[in-house]
Amino acid sequence: MRQFSRLSRFNVASLALGLAFLYLPILILVIYSFNASRLVTVWGGWSLRWYHEFFADSAMIEASWMSLRVATTSATIATLLGTLAAVALSRGERFRGRTLFSGMLYAPLVMPEVITGLSLLLLFVALNAERGFWTVTIAHTTLTMCFVAVVVQSRLGSLDRSLEEAAMDLGCAPVRAFLSVTLPLIAPAIVAGWMLAFTLSLDDLVIASFTTGPGSATLPIRIYSEVRLGVKPEINAISTLVIALIAVVIVIASLASKLSSSQGESAAPL
Amino acid sequence: MSARRIFARPARFAAIAPYVWMVLFFLVPFGFVLKISLSQTAIAQPPYEPVFDLTAGWTAIRAAFAALSIDNFRLLTSDDLYVFAYLRSLIVAVTATALLLLIGYPIAYGMARLPKRWQAVAMVLVIVPFWTSFLIRIYAWINILQHDGLLNQILLALNLVGEPVVWLSTDTAMYIGIVYSYLPFMILPLYATLAKMEPALEEAAGDLGAPPWQVFWLVTFPLSLPGVGAGVLLCFIPIVGEFVIPDLLAGSNSLMIGQTLWLEFFTNKDWPVASSAAIVLLVVLLLPLLLYERLQRRQLEER
């Protein structure tokens, strides 16, 4: 095959090994979640036993429910704020405090989570806010809106501006031009941003541990406290369910970016 | 009038809500960290003093300022525990980032040489693990690395070792976990620069008689440096403050700074010391953070 002619044997080997390294551990985890044996290392045949155990564990179910509510709410607020921020940065030209603004948006992407978590907690304590659902939601929104902003901004940057200009030349007010021309074009990136925010929130342990209160643990907090005590087959089952949920989310997000790539460049890599 | 100009004003209004949000929930909290890092530990709820009370009038504020102390910072610099934790964090981050570059580069290079259609598939395959839960991926490795886990079973079956090897609670396990979790962050920026590179450049060097390793070292690698920089920063900064991976995979005899901060906060309930640790961590990371911010802004805004 000529199209593969640029690949050396070394390239093929590193690709194969790299992908195996990325996927094998997850695959093993999923397979062992169907293991009938209590010992994680002994294969006792296929079984759904650990899934039954999970659905009977009310603390885990409650934590899952809490996580899903936080993820949905925070992803929605984050998408709204993140999109606004992206529009301001890519269409707003210069405004006062712009450097500070972009700095505040990009820093949380790499900021160690212990710092973000601790600082938000101290704020909530100073405000005397009752810690629980809303404090975690606000904390997650603060983190994930930055990811949304990057995804949407990268889409806005690759967009052909003449479309907006044409709309306005034809007499559209700027806001109207944005709503009826730009917004539909960046919609796939906005959907992808929501999905990313949702999965990040569902995944977060550190920030949630700092900002939640007694009695409102999220799923990662519960999983973490179980994992510290050792491997339990039930955790494999929960993990598999989370992976399945996220897989569905990824399929939807990639369908959305398919839509966007048929209209131009594809959405941001994240 | 160009659309740029007309759009500018409403777009500026769009900044208001996210701006206020970030100032309130990102910038202001750092003020509280700084303030509490300067206060005394107390057995109370919340466990620190002085409590800053603006309603108490000017003298109270003056008294509060007088009570601020740098004792916590003095503790951080005098106690070996913390000094070692910072050093260990930096060493782990440097080592892990170097490993990530060594492992990620060949993968990104292979991706960039795939036919265009396959490149998109490979990119999705690299991104997908980033979307699946971080904690779960670490847990997956605990499954594999535990005493009677899959790795030891395979090694024993192949007669490579006589008895099970201890993997968990070692630095090896921690490095495996870090490399595994951060690999997509290294591969993606590398791939982005390598894919944009003109293949004719490498071909020309080869045609002029350069052996493959020289083509790589003199042409490919220097041209990919922006991607290397982005990948290194994207991995290095969060790894310095990493908590979950060393906590679950490394031994407990030497801690990273993220772990000591967590310990001070949740176990010792010493909020002022935890806050001081956070401030010092932030200062250590300030330069890489500024570099990263500039890189990100240039990449997104100067198209």
Coordinates of C-alpha atoms in Angstrom, one line a residue:
Chain A
M1 CA 0.0 0.0 0.0
R2 CA 1.6 3.2 -1.2
Q3 CA -0.2 5.5 1.3
F4 CA 1.5 3.7 4.2
S5 CA 4.9 4.1 2.5
R6 CA 6.1 6.8 4.9
L7 CA 5.8 4.5 7.9
S8 CA 9.0 2.8 9.0
R9 CA 8.9 -0.4 11.0
F10 CA 9.8 1.7 14.0
N11 CA 6.8 4.0 13.5
V12 CA 4.5 1.0 13.3
A13 CA 5.9 -0.6 16.4
S14 CA 5.7 2.6 18.5
L15 CA 2.1 3.2 17.4
A16 CA 1.1 -0.4 18.2
L17 CA 2.8 -0.5 21.6
G18 CA 1.6 3.0 22.5
L19 CA -2.1 2.2 21.8
A20 CA -1.8 -1.2 23.6
F21 CA -0.3 0.7 26.6
L22 CA -3.3 3.1 26.6
Y23 CA -6.0 0.5 26.2
L24 CA -5.0 -2.8 27.8
P25 CA -5.4 -1.7 31.4
I26 CA -8.9 -0.4 30.8
L27 CA -9.8 -3.6 28.9
I28 CA -8.5 -5.8 31.7
L29 CA -10.5 -3.7 34.2
V30 CA -13.7 -4.2 32.2
I31 CA -13.2 -7.9 31.7
Y32 CA -12.6 -8.5 35.4
S33 CA -15.7 -6.6 36.3
F34 CA -17.6 -9.7 34.9
N35 CA -15.6 -12.1 37.0
A36 CA -17.7 -14.4 39.2
S37 CA -14.9 -14.9 41.7
R38 CA -14.4 -12.7 44.7
L39 CA -10.7 -12.9 44.2
V40 CA -9.8 -10.3 41.6
T41 CA -7.0 -12.5 40.3
V42 CA -8.8 -15.8 39.8
W43 CA -11.1 -16.2 36.9
G44 CA -14.3 -17.8 38.0
G45 CA -16.4 -17.5 34.9
W46 CA -18.7 -14.7 33.6
S47 CA -21.1 -13.1 36.0
L48 CA -23.1 -9.9 36.7
R49 CA -22.7 -10.4 40.4
W50 CA -20.8 -7.2 41.1
Y51 CA -23.2 -5.1 39.2
H52 CA -26.0 -6.5 41.4
E53 CA -23.9 -5.6 44.4
F54 CA -23.4 -2.1 43.1
F55 CA -27.1 -1.5 42.6
A56 CA -27.8 -2.8 46.1
D57 CA -25.2 -0.4 47.6
S58 CA -27.3 2.6 48.5
A59 CA -24.3 4.8 49.5
M60 CA -22.7 4.3 46.0
I61 CA -26.0 4.9 44.3
E62 CA -26.5 8.1 46.2
A63 CA -23.0 9.2 45.4
S64 CA -23.5 8.4 41.7
W65 CA -26.7 10.4 41.7
M66 CA -24.9 13.4 43.3
S67 CA -22.1 13.2 40.8
L68 CA -24.6 13.1 37.8
R69 CA -26.5 16.1 39.2
V70 CA -23.3 18.1 39.8
A71 CA -21.9 17.2 36.4
T72 CA -25.1 18.1 34.5
T73 CA -25.6 21.4 36.3
S74 CA -21.9 22.5 36.2
A75 CA -21.4 21.5 32.6
T76 CA -24.5 23.6 31.6
I77 CA -23.4 26.7 33.4
A78 CA -19.8 26.2 32.3
T79 CA -20.8 25.9 28.7
L80 CA -22.8 29.1 28.9
L81 CA -20.0 31.1 30.5
G82 CA -17.2 29.4 28.5
T83 CA -18.9 30.2 25.2
L84 CA -19.3 33.8 26.2
A85 CA -15.7 34.0 27.2
A86 CA -14.6 32.5 23.9
V87 CA -16.7 35.0 22.0
A88 CA -15.2 37.9 23.9
L89 CA -11.7 36.7 23.4
S90 CA -11.9 35.9 19.7
R91 CA -14.3 38.7 18.6
G92 CA -13.9 41.4 21.3
E93 CA -10.6 43.0 20.1
R94 CA -8.9 44.8 22.9
F95 CA -10.6 45.6 26.1
R96 CA -9.4 46.6 29.5
G97 CA -8.1 43.6 31.6
R98 CA -8.1 41.3 28.6
T99 CA -4.7 39.9 29.5
L100 CA -5.9 39.2 33.1
F101 CA -9.0 37.6 31.6
S102 CA -7.2 35.2 29.3
G103 CA -4.7 34.4 32.1
M104 CA -7.5 33.5 34.4
L105 CA -9.0 31.3 31.7
Y106 CA -5.9 29.4 30.8
A107 CA -4.3 29.0 34.2
P108 CA -6.9 26.5 35.6
L109 CA -6.2 24.2 32.7
V110 CA -2.8 23.2 34.2
M111 CA -3.1 24.5 37.8
P112 CA -2.6 21.7 40.3
E113 CA -6.0 20.7 41.6
V114 CA -4.9 20.8 45.3
I115 CA -4.4 24.6 44.9
T116 CA -7.7 25.3 43.1
G117 CA -9.6 23.1 45.6
L118 CA -8.0 24.6 48.7
S119 CA -8.5 28.2 47.5
L120 CA -12.2 27.6 46.7
L121 CA -12.8 26.0 50.0
L122 CA -11.3 28.9 51.9
L123 CA -13.6 31.2 49.9
F124 CA -16.7 29.2 50.8
V125 CA -15.7 29.1 54.5
A126 CA -15.2 32.8 54.5
L127 CA -18.6 33.4 52.9
N128 CA -20.1 31.0 55.4
A129 CA -21.6 29.0 52.6
E130 CA -23.1 25.6 53.4
R131 CA -20.9 23.0 51.7
G132 CA -22.6 20.5 49.5
F133 CA -24.1 20.3 46.1
W134 CA -23.8 24.0 45.2
T135 CA -20.3 24.5 46.4
V136 CA -19.0 21.5 44.3
T137 CA -21.0 22.7 41.3
I138 CA -19.5 26.2 41.5
A139 CA -16.0 24.7 41.9
H140 CA -16.5 22.4 38.9
T141 CA -18.0 25.2 36.8
T142 CA -14.9 27.3 37.5
L143 CA -12.6 24.6 36.3
T144 CA -14.6 23.3 33.3
M145 CA -15.6 26.6 31.8
C146 CA -12.0 27.2 30.9
F147 CA -11.9 23.9 28.9
V148 CA -15.2 24.9 27.2
A149 CA -13.7 28.4 26.4
V150 CA -10.6 26.8 24.7
V151 CA -12.6 24.3 22.6
V152 CA -15.1 27.0 21.4
Q153 CA -12.4 29.6 20.9
S154 CA -10.4 27.3 18.7
R155 CA -13.5 26.7 16.6
L156 CA -14.2 30.4 16.4
G157 CA -10.7 31.0 15.3
S158 CA -11.0 28.6 12.4
L159 CA -14.3 30.1 11.2
D160 CA -14.6 32.1 8.0
R161 CA -15.4 35.6 9.1
S162 CA -16.8 36.7 5.8
L163 CA -20.0 34.8 6.7
E164 CA -20.6 37.1 9.6
E165 CA -19.6 40.1 7.5
A166 CA -21.9 39.2 4.8
A167 CA -24.8 38.9 7.2
M168 CA -24.1 42.3 8.5
D169 CA -23.6 43.8 5.1
L170 CA -27.1 42.6 4.3
G171 CA -28.4 44.6 7.3
C172 CA -28.2 42.2 10.2
A173 CA -27.6 43.7 13.6
P174 CA -24.4 42.2 15.2
V175 CA -26.2 40.2 17.9
R176 CA -28.7 38.9 15.3
A177 CA -25.8 38.0 13.0
F178 CA -24.1 36.1 15.8
L179 CA -27.2 34.2 16.8
S180 CA -28.3 33.2 13.3
V181 CA -24.9 32.8 11.5
T182 CA -22.1 32.2 14.0
L183 CA -23.9 30.3 16.7
P184 CA -25.1 27.5 14.4
L185 CA -21.6 27.2 13.0
I186 CA -20.0 26.8 16.4
A187 CA -22.8 24.7 17.8
P188 CA -20.9 21.4 17.4
A189 CA -17.9 22.8 19.4
I190 CA -20.4 24.0 22.1
V191 CA -21.8 20.5 22.3
A192 CA -18.3 19.0 22.5
G193 CA -17.5 21.5 25.2
W194 CA -20.5 20.5 27.3
M195 CA -19.5 16.8 27.0
L196 CA -16.0 17.6 28.0
A197 CA -17.1 19.6 31.0
F198 CA -19.5 16.8 32.0
T199 CA -16.9 14.1 31.9
L200 CA -14.3 16.3 33.7
S201 CA -16.8 17.0 36.5
L202 CA -17.8 13.3 36.7
D203 CA -14.1 12.5 37.1
D204 CA -12.9 15.0 39.6
L205 CA -11.8 13.8 43.0
V206 CA -9.5 16.5 44.4
I207 CA -11.5 19.6 44.0
A208 CA -14.7 17.8 45.1
S209 CA -13.0 16.5 48.2
F210 CA -12.1 20.0 49.3
T211 CA -15.4 21.7 48.4
T212 CA -18.0 19.2 49.5
G213 CA -19.5 19.0 52.9
P214 CA -20.3 16.0 55.2
G215 CA -22.9 13.6 53.8
S216 CA -22.7 14.7 50.2
A217 CA -19.9 12.6 48.7
T218 CA -19.5 12.4 45.0
L219 CA -18.9 9.1 43.2
P220 CA -15.1 9.6 42.9
I221 CA -14.8 10.4 46.6
R222 CA -16.6 7.1 47.4
I223 CA -14.5 5.2 44.9
Y224 CA -11.3 6.7 46.3
S225 CA -12.1 5.8 49.9
E226 CA -12.9 2.2 48.8
V227 CA -9.8 1.9 46.6
R228 CA -7.5 3.0 49.4
L229 CA -8.6 -0.1 51.2
G230 CA -7.7 -2.3 48.3
V231 CA -9.1 -3.8 45.1
K232 CA -12.8 -4.7 45.2
P233 CA -14.6 -6.3 42.3
E234 CA -17.5 -4.0 42.9
I235 CA -15.3 -1.1 42.0
N236 CA -14.5 -2.7 38.7
A237 CA -18.2 -2.9 38.0
I238 CA -18.8 0.8 38.9
S239 CA -15.8 1.8 36.8
T240 CA -17.1 -0.2 33.8
L241 CA -20.5 1.6 34.1
V242 CA -18.7 5.0 34.2
I243 CA -16.6 4.0 31.2
A244 CA -19.7 3.0 29.3
L245 CA -21.5 6.3 30.2
I246 CA -18.5 8.2 29.0
A247 CA -18.2 6.1 25.8
V248 CA -21.8 7.1 25.0
V249 CA -20.9 10.8 25.6
I250 CA -17.8 10.5 23.4
V251 CA -19.9 8.9 20.5
I252 CA -22.3 11.9 20.7
A253 CA -19.5 14.4 20.9
S254 CA -17.7 12.8 17.9
L255 CA -20.9 12.8 15.9
A256 CA -21.2 16.5 16.7
S257 CA -17.7 17.2 15.5
K258 CA -18.4 15.1 12.4
L259 CA -21.2 17.6 11.7
S260 CA -18.8 20.4 12.3
S261 CA -16.0 19.0 10.1
S262 CA -18.4 18.6 7.2
Q263 CA -19.0 22.4 7.5
G264 CA -15.3 23.3 7.8
E265 CA -12.4 22.5 10.0
S266 CA -12.9 20.0 12.8
A267 CA -13.4 21.1 16.4
A268 CA -10.6 21.4 18.9
P269 CA -8.6 18.2 19.7
L270 CA -9.6 18.2 23.4
Chain B
M1 CA -17.2 49.1 8.4
S2 CA -15.7 45.7 8.9
A3 CA -17.5 43.1 10.9
R4 CA -14.6 42.9 13.3
R5 CA -15.3 46.4 14.5
I6 CA -19.1 46.1 14.7
F7 CA -18.8 42.8 16.5
A8 CA -16.3 44.2 19.0
R9 CA -18.7 46.0 21.3
P10 CA -21.3 43.3 21.9
A11 CA -18.5 40.8 22.2
R12 CA -17.0 42.8 24.9
F13 CA -20.3 42.6 26.8
A14 CA -20.1 38.9 26.5
A15 CA -16.9 39.0 28.7
I16 CA -18.8 40.5 31.7
A17 CA -20.4 37.3 33.1
P18 CA -17.4 35.0 32.7
Y19 CA -15.1 37.8 33.9
V20 CA -17.0 38.4 37.1
W21 CA -17.2 34.6 37.7
M22 CA -13.5 34.1 37.3
V23 CA -12.5 37.0 39.5
L24 CA -14.9 35.8 42.2
F25 CA -14.1 32.1 42.1
F26 CA -10.5 32.0 40.8
L27 CA -8.7 35.2 41.7
V28 CA -10.4 36.2 45.0
P29 CA -9.9 32.7 46.6
F30 CA -6.1 33.2 46.2
G31 CA -6.4 36.2 48.4
F32 CA -8.0 34.0 51.1
V33 CA -5.2 31.4 50.7
L34 CA -2.6 34.2 51.1
K35 CA -4.4 35.6 54.2
I36 CA -4.9 32.3 55.9
S37 CA -1.3 31.3 55.2
L38 CA -0.3 34.3 57.3
S39 CA -2.5 33.5 60.3
Q40 CA -2.2 31.2 63.3
T41 CA -3.4 27.7 63.7
A42 CA -6.2 27.3 66.2
I43 CA -8.3 24.5 67.5
A44 CA -11.6 26.0 66.3
Q45 CA -14.1 25.9 63.5
P46 CA -12.8 27.1 61.0
P47 CA -9.4 26.1 62.5
Y48 CA -7.5 29.3 62.2
E49 CA -7.3 32.9 63.5
P50 CA -7.4 35.8 63.3
V51 CA -10.9 36.0 61.8
F52 CA -11.0 39.0 59.6
D53 CA -14.0 41.0 60.5
L54 CA -14.6 44.2 58.5
T55 CA -17.6 45.3 60.6
A56 CA -15.4 45.6 63.7
G57 CA -13.9 48.8 62.6
W58 CA -10.5 50.2 61.9
T59 CA -8.7 49.2 65.2
A60 CA -9.9 45.6 64.8
I61 CA -8.5 45.5 61.2
R62 CA -5.2 46.9 62.5
A63 CA -5.1 44.3 65.2
A64 CA -5.8 41.6 62.6
F65 CA -2.9 42.8 60.5
A66 CA -0.7 42.9 63.5
A67 CA -1.5 39.3 64.2
L68 CA -0.4 38.2 60.8
S69 CA 2.7 36.2 60.9
I70 CA 5.1 34.4 58.6
D71 CA 5.6 31.6 61.1
N72 CA 4.0 29.1 58.7
F73 CA 6.5 30.0 56.0
R74 CA 9.3 29.7 58.5
L75 CA 8.1 26.3 59.3
L76 CA 8.0 25.3 55.7
T77 CA 11.6 26.3 55.1
S78 CA 13.0 24.9 58.3
D79 CA 11.2 21.6 58.5
D80 CA 13.0 19.0 56.3
L81 CA 9.7 17.3 55.7
Y82 CA 8.5 20.1 53.5
V83 CA 11.8 20.9 51.9
F84 CA 12.1 17.3 50.8
A85 CA 8.5 17.2 49.6
Y86 CA 9.2 20.2 47.3
L87 CA 12.4 18.7 46.1
R88 CA 10.8 15.3 45.5
S89 CA 7.9 16.9 43.6
L90 CA 10.3 18.7 41.3
I91 CA 12.5 15.5 40.8
V92 CA 9.4 13.4 40.1
A93 CA 8.0 16.0 37.7
V94 CA 11.2 16.3 35.8
T95 CA 11.8 12.6 35.5
A96 CA 8.2 11.8 34.6
T97 CA 8.1 14.6 32.0
A98 CA 11.4 13.3 30.4
L99 CA 9.9 9.8 30.3
L100 CA 6.7 11.1 28.8
L101 CA 8.7 12.9 26.1
L102 CA 10.7 9.8 25.3
I103 CA 7.6 7.6 25.1
G104 CA 5.3 10.1 23.6
Y105 CA 7.5 11.4 20.8
P106 CA 7.8 8.1 18.8
I107 CA 4.0 7.7 19.1
A108 CA 3.3 11.2 17.9
Y109 CA 5.9 10.8 15.1
G110 CA 4.2 7.5 14.0
M111 CA 0.8 9.2 14.0
A112 CA 2.1 12.1 11.9
R113 CA 3.4 9.7 9.3
L114 CA 0.1 7.8 8.9
P115 CA -2.1 8.6 5.9
K116 CA -4.4 11.6 6.5
R117 CA -7.5 9.5 7.1
W118 CA -5.8 7.3 9.6
Q119 CA -4.3 10.2 11.4
A120 CA -7.8 11.3 12.5
V121 CA -8.6 7.8 13.8
A122 CA -5.3 7.7 15.7
M123 CA -6.0 11.1 17.2
V124 CA -9.4 9.9 18.5
L125 CA -7.8 6.8 19.9
V126 CA -5.3 8.9 21.8
I127 CA -7.9 11.3 23.1
V128 CA -10.5 8.7 24.3
P129 CA -8.5 7.6 27.4
F130 CA -8.2 11.2 28.4
W131 CA -12.0 11.3 28.6
T132 CA -12.3 8.2 30.7
S133 CA -12.0 8.8 34.4
F134 CA -8.6 9.5 35.8
L135 CA -9.2 7.7 39.1
I136 CA -10.5 4.7 37.2
R137 CA -7.4 4.5 35.1
I138 CA -5.2 4.5 38.2
Y139 CA -7.4 1.9 39.7
A140 CA -7.0 -0.2 36.6
W141 CA -3.2 -0.2 37.2
I142 CA -3.7 -1.2 40.9
N143 CA -5.5 -4.3 39.5
I144 CA -2.5 -5.1 37.3
L145 CA 0.3 -4.3 39.7
Q146 CA -1.0 -5.8 43.0
H147 CA 0.8 -8.7 44.6
D148 CA -1.1 -11.4 42.8
G149 CA -2.1 -9.2 39.9
L150 CA -1.9 -9.9 36.2
L151 CA 1.7 -8.6 35.8
N152 CA 3.1 -10.9 38.4
Q153 CA 1.1 -13.8 37.1
I154 CA 2.5 -13.3 33.6
L155 CA 6.1 -12.8 34.9
L156 CA 5.8 -16.0 37.0
A157 CA 4.2 -18.0 34.2
L158 CA 7.1 -17.0 31.9
N159 CA 9.6 -17.9 34.6
L160 CA 11.1 -14.4 34.4
V161 CA 10.9 -14.1 38.2
G162 CA 11.1 -16.7 40.9
E163 CA 8.6 -15.0 43.3
P164 CA 6.0 -12.2 42.9
V165 CA 7.7 -8.7 42.6
V166 CA 6.4 -5.9 44.8
W167 CA 5.1 -3.2 42.4
L168 CA 2.6 -1.3 44.4
S169 CA 3.8 1.4 46.8
T170 CA 7.0 1.9 44.7
D171 CA 8.3 4.7 42.6
T172 CA 8.1 2.5 39.6
A173 CA 4.4 2.1 40.0
M174 CA 4.0 5.8 40.4
Y175 CA 5.9 6.6 37.3
I176 CA 3.9 4.1 35.3
G177 CA 0.7 5.8 36.6
I178 CA 1.9 9.3 35.8
V179 CA 3.1 8.3 32.3
Y180 CA -0.1 6.5 31.6
S181 CA -2.3 9.3 32.8
Y182 CA -0.5 12.2 31.1
L183 CA 0.5 10.5 27.8
P184 CA -2.3 12.1 25.8
F185 CA -1.2 15.6 27.0
M186 CA 2.3 14.9 25.7
I187 CA 1.3 13.2 22.4
L188 CA -1.3 15.8 21.2
P189 CA 0.8 18.9 21.1
L190 CA 3.7 16.9 19.6
Y191 CA 1.5 15.5 17.0
A192 CA 0.0 18.9 16.1
T193 CA 3.4 20.3 15.2
L194 CA 4.7 17.1 13.5
A195 CA 1.6 16.8 11.4
K196 CA 2.0 20.4 10.1
M197 CA 5.6 19.8 9.1
E198 CA 6.4 19.8 5.4
P199 CA 7.5 16.2 4.4
A200 CA 9.6 17.7 1.6
L201 CA 12.0 19.0 4.2
E202 CA 12.9 15.5 5.5
E203 CA 13.0 14.1 2.0
A204 CA 15.4 16.9 0.8
A205 CA 17.7 16.2 3.7
G206 CA 17.6 12.5 2.9
D207 CA 18.2 13.2 -0.8
L208 CA 21.2 15.2 0.1
G209 CA 22.7 12.2 1.8
A210 CA 21.9 12.6 5.5
P211 CA 21.4 9.3 7.3
P212 CA 17.9 8.9 8.9
W213 CA 19.1 9.7 12.5
Q214 CA 20.7 12.9 11.2
V215 CA 17.6 13.8 9.3
F216 CA 15.6 13.4 12.5
W217 CA 18.1 15.2 14.8
L218 CA 18.9 18.1 12.5
V219 CA 15.6 18.7 10.7
T220 CA 12.6 17.0 12.4
F221 CA 13.4 17.5 16.0
P222 CA 14.3 21.2 15.9
L223 CA 11.2 22.0 13.9
S224 CA 9.0 20.2 16.5
L225 CA 10.3 22.2 19.4
P226 CA 7.2 24.3 19.8
G227 CA 5.2 21.1 20.3
V228 CA 7.9 19.8 22.7
G229 CA 7.6 23.0 24.8
A230 CA 3.8 22.8 24.9
G231 CA 3.8 19.1 25.8
V232 CA 6.4 19.6 28.5
L233 CA 4.6 22.5 30.2
L234 CA 1.2 20.7 29.9
C235 CA 2.6 17.7 31.8
F236 CA 5.2 19.3 34.1
I237 CA 3.0 21.9 35.9
P238 CA 0.2 19.6 37.0
I239 CA 2.5 16.7 37.9
V240 CA 4.4 18.9 40.4
G241 CA 1.2 19.3 42.4
E242 CA -0.1 15.7 41.7
F243 CA -1.9 14.1 44.6
V244 CA -3.9 11.0 43.5
I245 CA -1.3 9.1 41.6
P246 CA 1.5 9.2 44.3
D247 CA -1.1 8.6 47.0
L248 CA -2.4 5.4 45.5
L249 CA 0.6 4.0 43.7
A250 CA 3.8 5.3 45.5
G251 CA 5.0 4.3 49.0
S252 CA 4.2 6.5 51.9
N253 CA 7.7 7.1 53.2
S254 CA 8.5 10.0 50.9
L255 CA 5.7 12.4 50.0
M256 CA 5.1 14.9 47.2
I257 CA 4.0 18.4 48.1
G258 CA 0.4 17.7 46.9
Q259 CA 0.3 14.9 49.4
T260 CA 1.7 16.9 52.3
L261 CA -0.8 19.7 51.5
W262 CA -3.6 17.2 51.6
L263 CA -2.3 15.7 54.8
E264 CA -2.0 19.0 56.6
F265 CA -5.5 20.0 55.5
F266 CA -7.5 16.8 55.9
T267 CA -5.6 14.9 58.6
N268 CA -3.8 17.5 60.7
K269 CA -6.5 20.1 60.1
D270 CA -3.8 22.7 59.9
W271 CA -5.3 25.1 57.3
P272 CA -2.7 27.8 57.7
V273 CA 0.2 25.5 57.0
A274 CA -1.7 23.9 54.1
S275 CA -2.3 27.4 52.7
S276 CA 1.4 28.4 53.0
A277 CA 2.3 25.2 51.2
A278 CA -0.1 26.1 48.4
I279 CA 1.4 29.6 48.1
V280 CA 5.0 28.2 47.9
L281 CA 3.8 25.7 45.3
L282 CA 2.2 28.5 43.3
V283 CA 5.4 30.6 43.5
V284 CA 7.5 27.6 42.3
L285 CA 5.1 27.1 39.3
L286 CA 4.7 30.8 38.5
L287 CA 7.3 30.9 35.7
P288 CA 6.2 27.7 33.9
L289 CA 2.6 29.0 34.3
L290 CA 3.4 32.3 32.7
L291 CA 5.2 30.5 29.8
Y292 CA 2.3 28.2 29.3
E293 CA -0.2 31.1 29.3
R294 CA 1.7 32.9 26.7
L295 CA 2.0 29.8 24.5
Q296 CA -1.7 29.1 24.8
R297 CA -2.7 32.7 24.0
R298 CA -0.4 32.8 21.0
Q299 CA -1.8 29.6 19.7
L300 CA -5.4 30.5 20.1
E301 CA -5.5 34.2 19.3
E302 CA -2.9 34.9 16.7
R303 CA -4.3 33.0 13.8

